XYZ file of C-alpha atoms in Angstrom:
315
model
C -212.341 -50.561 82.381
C -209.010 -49.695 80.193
C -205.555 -50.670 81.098
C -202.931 -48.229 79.418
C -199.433 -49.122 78.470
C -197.461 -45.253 78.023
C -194.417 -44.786 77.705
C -190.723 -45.293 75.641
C -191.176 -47.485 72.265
C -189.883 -50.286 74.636
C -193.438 -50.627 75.629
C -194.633 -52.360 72.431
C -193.091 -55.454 73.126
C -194.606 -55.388 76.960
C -198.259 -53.979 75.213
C -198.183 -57.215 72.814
C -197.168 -59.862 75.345
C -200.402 -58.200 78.023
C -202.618 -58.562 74.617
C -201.607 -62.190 74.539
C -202.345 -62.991 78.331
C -205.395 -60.976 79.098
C -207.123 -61.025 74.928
C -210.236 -59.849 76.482
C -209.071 -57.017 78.124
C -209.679 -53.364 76.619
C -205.739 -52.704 76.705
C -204.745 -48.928 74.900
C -200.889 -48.662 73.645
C -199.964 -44.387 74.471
C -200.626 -42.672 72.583
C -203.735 -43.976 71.504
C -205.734 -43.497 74.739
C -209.192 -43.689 73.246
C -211.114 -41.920 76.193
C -209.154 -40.977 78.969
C -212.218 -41.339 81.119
C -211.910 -45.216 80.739
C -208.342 -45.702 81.973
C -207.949 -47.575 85.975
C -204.483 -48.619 85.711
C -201.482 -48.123 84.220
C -197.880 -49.742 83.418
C -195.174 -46.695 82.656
C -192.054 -46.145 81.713
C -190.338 -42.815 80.966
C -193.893 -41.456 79.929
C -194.149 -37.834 78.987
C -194.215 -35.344 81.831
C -197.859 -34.511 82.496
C -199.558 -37.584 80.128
C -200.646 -39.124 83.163
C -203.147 -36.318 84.523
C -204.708 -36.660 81.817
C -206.388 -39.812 83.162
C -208.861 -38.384 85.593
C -210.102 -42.104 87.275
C -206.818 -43.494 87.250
C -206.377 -45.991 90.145
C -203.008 -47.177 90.085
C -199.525 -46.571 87.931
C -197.469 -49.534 87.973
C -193.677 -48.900 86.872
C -192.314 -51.294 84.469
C -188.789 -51.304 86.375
C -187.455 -51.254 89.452
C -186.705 -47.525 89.808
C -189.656 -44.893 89.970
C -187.670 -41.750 89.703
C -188.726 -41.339 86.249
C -192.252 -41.282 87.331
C -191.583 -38.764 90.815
C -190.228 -36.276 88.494
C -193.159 -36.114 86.922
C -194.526 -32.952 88.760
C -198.367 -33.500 87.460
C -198.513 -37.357 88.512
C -201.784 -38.243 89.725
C -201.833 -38.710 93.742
C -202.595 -42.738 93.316
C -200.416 -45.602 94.331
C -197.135 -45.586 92.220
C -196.186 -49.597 92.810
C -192.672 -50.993 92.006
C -191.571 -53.737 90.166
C -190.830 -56.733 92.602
C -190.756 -59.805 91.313
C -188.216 -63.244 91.763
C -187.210 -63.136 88.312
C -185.950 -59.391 88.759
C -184.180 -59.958 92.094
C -182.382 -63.457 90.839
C -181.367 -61.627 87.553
C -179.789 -58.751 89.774
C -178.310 -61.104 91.933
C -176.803 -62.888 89.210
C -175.374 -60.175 87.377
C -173.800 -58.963 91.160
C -172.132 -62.173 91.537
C -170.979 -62.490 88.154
C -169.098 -58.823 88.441
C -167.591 -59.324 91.950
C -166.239 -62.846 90.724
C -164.912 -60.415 87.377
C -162.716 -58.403 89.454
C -162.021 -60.479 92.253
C -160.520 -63.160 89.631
C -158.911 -60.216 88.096
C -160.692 -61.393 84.670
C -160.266 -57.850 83.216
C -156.290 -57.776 83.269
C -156.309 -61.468 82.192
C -158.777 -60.220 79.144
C -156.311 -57.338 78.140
C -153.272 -60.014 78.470
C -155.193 -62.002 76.113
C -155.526 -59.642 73.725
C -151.916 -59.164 73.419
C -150.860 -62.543 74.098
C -149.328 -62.146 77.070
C -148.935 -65.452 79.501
C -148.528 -63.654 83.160
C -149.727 -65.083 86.772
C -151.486 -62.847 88.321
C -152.384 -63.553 92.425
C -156.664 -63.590 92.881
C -157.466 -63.463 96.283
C -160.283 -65.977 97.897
C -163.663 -65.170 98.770
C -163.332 -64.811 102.257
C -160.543 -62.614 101.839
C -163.002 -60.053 100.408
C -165.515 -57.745 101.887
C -168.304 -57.116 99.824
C -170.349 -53.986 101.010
C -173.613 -52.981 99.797
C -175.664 -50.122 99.780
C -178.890 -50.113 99.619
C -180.363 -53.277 101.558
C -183.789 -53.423 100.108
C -185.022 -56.589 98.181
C -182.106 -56.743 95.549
C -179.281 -55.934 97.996
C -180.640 -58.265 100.729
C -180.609 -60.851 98.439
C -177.443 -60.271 96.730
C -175.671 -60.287 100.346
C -176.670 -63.358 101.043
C -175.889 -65.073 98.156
C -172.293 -63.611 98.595
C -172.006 -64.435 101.955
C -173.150 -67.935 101.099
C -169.865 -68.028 99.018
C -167.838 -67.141 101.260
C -167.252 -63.054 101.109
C -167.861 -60.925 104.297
C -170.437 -58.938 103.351
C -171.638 -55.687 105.158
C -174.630 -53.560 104.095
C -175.235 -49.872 104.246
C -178.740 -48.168 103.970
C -181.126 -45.403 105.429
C -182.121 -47.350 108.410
C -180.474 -50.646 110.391
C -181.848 -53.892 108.213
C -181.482 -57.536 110.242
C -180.453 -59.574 108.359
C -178.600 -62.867 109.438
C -174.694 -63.107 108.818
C -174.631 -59.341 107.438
C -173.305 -56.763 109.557
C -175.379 -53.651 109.154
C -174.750 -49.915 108.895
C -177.040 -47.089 108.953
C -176.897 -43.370 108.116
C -174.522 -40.364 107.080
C -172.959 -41.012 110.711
C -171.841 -44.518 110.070
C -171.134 -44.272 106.213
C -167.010 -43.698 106.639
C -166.994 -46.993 109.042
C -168.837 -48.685 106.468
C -166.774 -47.531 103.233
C -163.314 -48.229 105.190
C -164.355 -51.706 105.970
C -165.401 -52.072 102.304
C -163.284 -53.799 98.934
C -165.880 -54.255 96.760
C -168.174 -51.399 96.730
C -171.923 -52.968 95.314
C -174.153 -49.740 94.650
C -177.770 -50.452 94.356
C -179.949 -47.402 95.911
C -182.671 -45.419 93.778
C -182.611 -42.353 92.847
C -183.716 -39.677 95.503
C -182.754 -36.176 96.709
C -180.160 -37.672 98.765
C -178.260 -40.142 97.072
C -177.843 -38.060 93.921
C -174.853 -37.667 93.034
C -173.299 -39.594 96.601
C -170.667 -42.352 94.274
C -168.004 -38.881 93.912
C -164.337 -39.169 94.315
C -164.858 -38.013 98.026
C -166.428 -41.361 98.858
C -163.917 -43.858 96.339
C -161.405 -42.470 99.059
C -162.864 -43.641 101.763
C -162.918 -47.141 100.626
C -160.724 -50.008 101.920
C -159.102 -47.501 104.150
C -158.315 -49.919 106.670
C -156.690 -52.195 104.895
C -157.407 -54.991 102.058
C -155.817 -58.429 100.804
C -152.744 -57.547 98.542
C -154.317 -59.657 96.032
C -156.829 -57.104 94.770
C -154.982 -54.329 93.421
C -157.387 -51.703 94.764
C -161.606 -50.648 95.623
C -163.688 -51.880 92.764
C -166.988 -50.116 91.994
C -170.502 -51.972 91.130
C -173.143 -50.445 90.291
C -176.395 -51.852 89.225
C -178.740 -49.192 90.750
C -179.571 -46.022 89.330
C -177.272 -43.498 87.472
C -177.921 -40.439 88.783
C -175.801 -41.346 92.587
C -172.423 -41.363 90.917
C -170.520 -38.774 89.183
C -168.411 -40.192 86.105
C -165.878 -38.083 85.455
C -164.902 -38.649 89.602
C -164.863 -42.401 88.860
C -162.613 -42.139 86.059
C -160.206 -39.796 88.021
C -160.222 -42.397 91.033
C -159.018 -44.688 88.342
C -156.591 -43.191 86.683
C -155.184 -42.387 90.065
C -155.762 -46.005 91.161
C -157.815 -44.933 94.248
C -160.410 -46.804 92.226
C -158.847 -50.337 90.575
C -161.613 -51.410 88.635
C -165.553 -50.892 87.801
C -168.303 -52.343 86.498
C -171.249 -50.463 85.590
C -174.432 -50.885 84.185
C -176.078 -47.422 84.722
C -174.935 -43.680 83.635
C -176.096 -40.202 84.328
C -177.282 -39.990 80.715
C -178.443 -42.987 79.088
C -177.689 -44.224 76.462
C -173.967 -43.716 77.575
C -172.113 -40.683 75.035
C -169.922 -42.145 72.434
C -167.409 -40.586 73.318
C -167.414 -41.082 76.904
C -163.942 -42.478 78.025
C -165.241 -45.219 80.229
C -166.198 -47.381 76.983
C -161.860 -47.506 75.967
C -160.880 -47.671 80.040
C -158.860 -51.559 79.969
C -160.464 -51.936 83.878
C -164.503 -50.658 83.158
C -167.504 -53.250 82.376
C -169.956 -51.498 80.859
C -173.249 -52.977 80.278
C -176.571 -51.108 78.962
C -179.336 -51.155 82.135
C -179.535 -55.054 81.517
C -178.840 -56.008 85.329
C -182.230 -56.418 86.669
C -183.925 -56.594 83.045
C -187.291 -59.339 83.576
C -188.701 -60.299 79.919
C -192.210 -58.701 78.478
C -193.522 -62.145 79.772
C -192.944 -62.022 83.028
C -193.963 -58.012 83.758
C -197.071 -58.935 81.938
C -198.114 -61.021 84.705
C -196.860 -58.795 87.464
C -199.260 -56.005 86.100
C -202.306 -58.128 85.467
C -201.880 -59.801 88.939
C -201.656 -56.395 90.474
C -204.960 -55.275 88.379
C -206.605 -58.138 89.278
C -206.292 -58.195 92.869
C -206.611 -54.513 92.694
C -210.199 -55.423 90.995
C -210.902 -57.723 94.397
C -210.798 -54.849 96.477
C -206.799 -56.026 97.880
C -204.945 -53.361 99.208
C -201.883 -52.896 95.892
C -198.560 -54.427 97.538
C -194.666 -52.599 97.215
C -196.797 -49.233 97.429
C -193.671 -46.548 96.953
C -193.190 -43.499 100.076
C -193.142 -40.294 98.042
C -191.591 -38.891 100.793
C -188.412 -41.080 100.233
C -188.508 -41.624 96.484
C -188.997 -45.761 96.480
């Protein structure tokens, strides 16, 4: 039995640190695939488009992030379980790098950093935490988690996603119908839902409107944008219009449509965008290692594999 690791030269670094935890294991680095025939599980990221039918006793493809849309495009992909990455270490480095950007704008750090740069001494009123409501769409793992840590600080925190979650101290909306309640209610829009059919494209100017319509703390100059999801639900150049019209006051974001991010895209000068490079839920080679060999192993007991993703729903 082979494990395969295929996909972007990223791999290497995951291929070398599975080596080092499982040494006598047969484990192939794409494209070196010795006999296809040998191959029961794999860990993928961006792989080629039709690479993995090529592996006719595959049992299992294991994505080496959170989002699977890069493996659903795929219109050859095997019909085996396609599992997602779930693991502590993802969800508290998501949740981390949520807090951290909600405290950024809330404390309005970004128009204190371009004061600094020109030494200018102003006050500048921050509102509190409970002042603030946080809302969050997409309530699976990651956003469940980050909502409670916010709430635990203090923000009101709401949550939007395909169907009603309960969760304690959150107030919940669900569907198309309720989405306008849900965005007027919102400051602080967190944006953390995969990459499907129907959220492509959803984070347009249309929906920045809609937020804070019914009214925020004076404090926070405007709706702030986070988004730590997936790229392909908001539209850029509607982002950058909201700001320069200020129906959008500020944004961090850590994924694009096309990654890496153009060089000449405007939201790397704009004095009110964080732009980080799809580093919020980054685990290290160490700790996906051991996700995949625990999967293969209990895969190898005869378990059924766990976080299993609907194709019908694209996670």
């Amino acid at each position: 039995m082979a494990l395969l690791i295929i996909g972007k030269d990223i791999i290497k670094d995951y291929y070398h640190e599975i080596c080092k935890q499982a040494p006598h294991r047969d484990i192939r680095l794409w494209p070196n695939i010795g006999d296809p025939n040998d191959i029961l599980h794999a860990l993928a990221w961006h792989p080629e488009h039709g690479e993995l039918a090529r592996l006719p006793n595959l049992k299992t493809i294991v994505s080496l992030g959170a989002g699977v849309d890069h493996l659903l495009e795929d219109l050859k992909l095997p019909n085996v379980p396609v599992i997602r990455y779930v693991d502590p270490d993802l969800t508290s480095r998501m949740v981390e790098y949520i807090i951290l950007n909600t405290l950024l704008h809330t404390r309005r750090m970004m128009e204190y950093q371009n004061q600094q740069r020109v030494s200018k001494w102003q006050y500048l009123p921050v509102p509190t935490a409970k002042d603030i409501r946080v809302g969050i769409m997409g309530m699976g793992v990651l956003g469940s988690a980050a909502a409670s840590a916010l709430y635990g600080m203090g923000f009101k925190i709401r949550g939007w996603s395909r169907r009603i979650q309960q969760i304690e101290n959150i107030l919940s909306f669900a569907g198309t119908e309720n989405l306008d309640t849900f965005l007027a209610e919102t400051d602080i829009l967190v944006v953390l839902l995969p990459d499907t059919k129907k959220t492509k494209g959803l984070i347009n100017r249309m929906l920045i409107r809609k937020l804070s319509l019914s009214g925020r703390h004076p404090s926070l100059p405007g709706p702030v944008l986070i988004n730590g999801g997936r790229g392909a639900v908001q539209i850029e150049t509607d982002i950058l219009a909201a700001l320069e019209t200020g129906e959008l006051y500020s944004a961090s974001l850590d994924v694009f449509e096309n990654e890496p991010l153009s060089l000449d895209s405007p939201l790397w000068k704009h004095p009110r965008v964080s732009i980080t490079p799809h580093t919020a839920g980054v685990s290290t080679p160490e700790v996906i290692a051991a996700y995949f060999l625990n999967h293969v192993k209990s895969s190898e007991s005869g378990k059924c594999p766990k976080n299993v993703v609907d194709r019908s729903v694209g996670y």
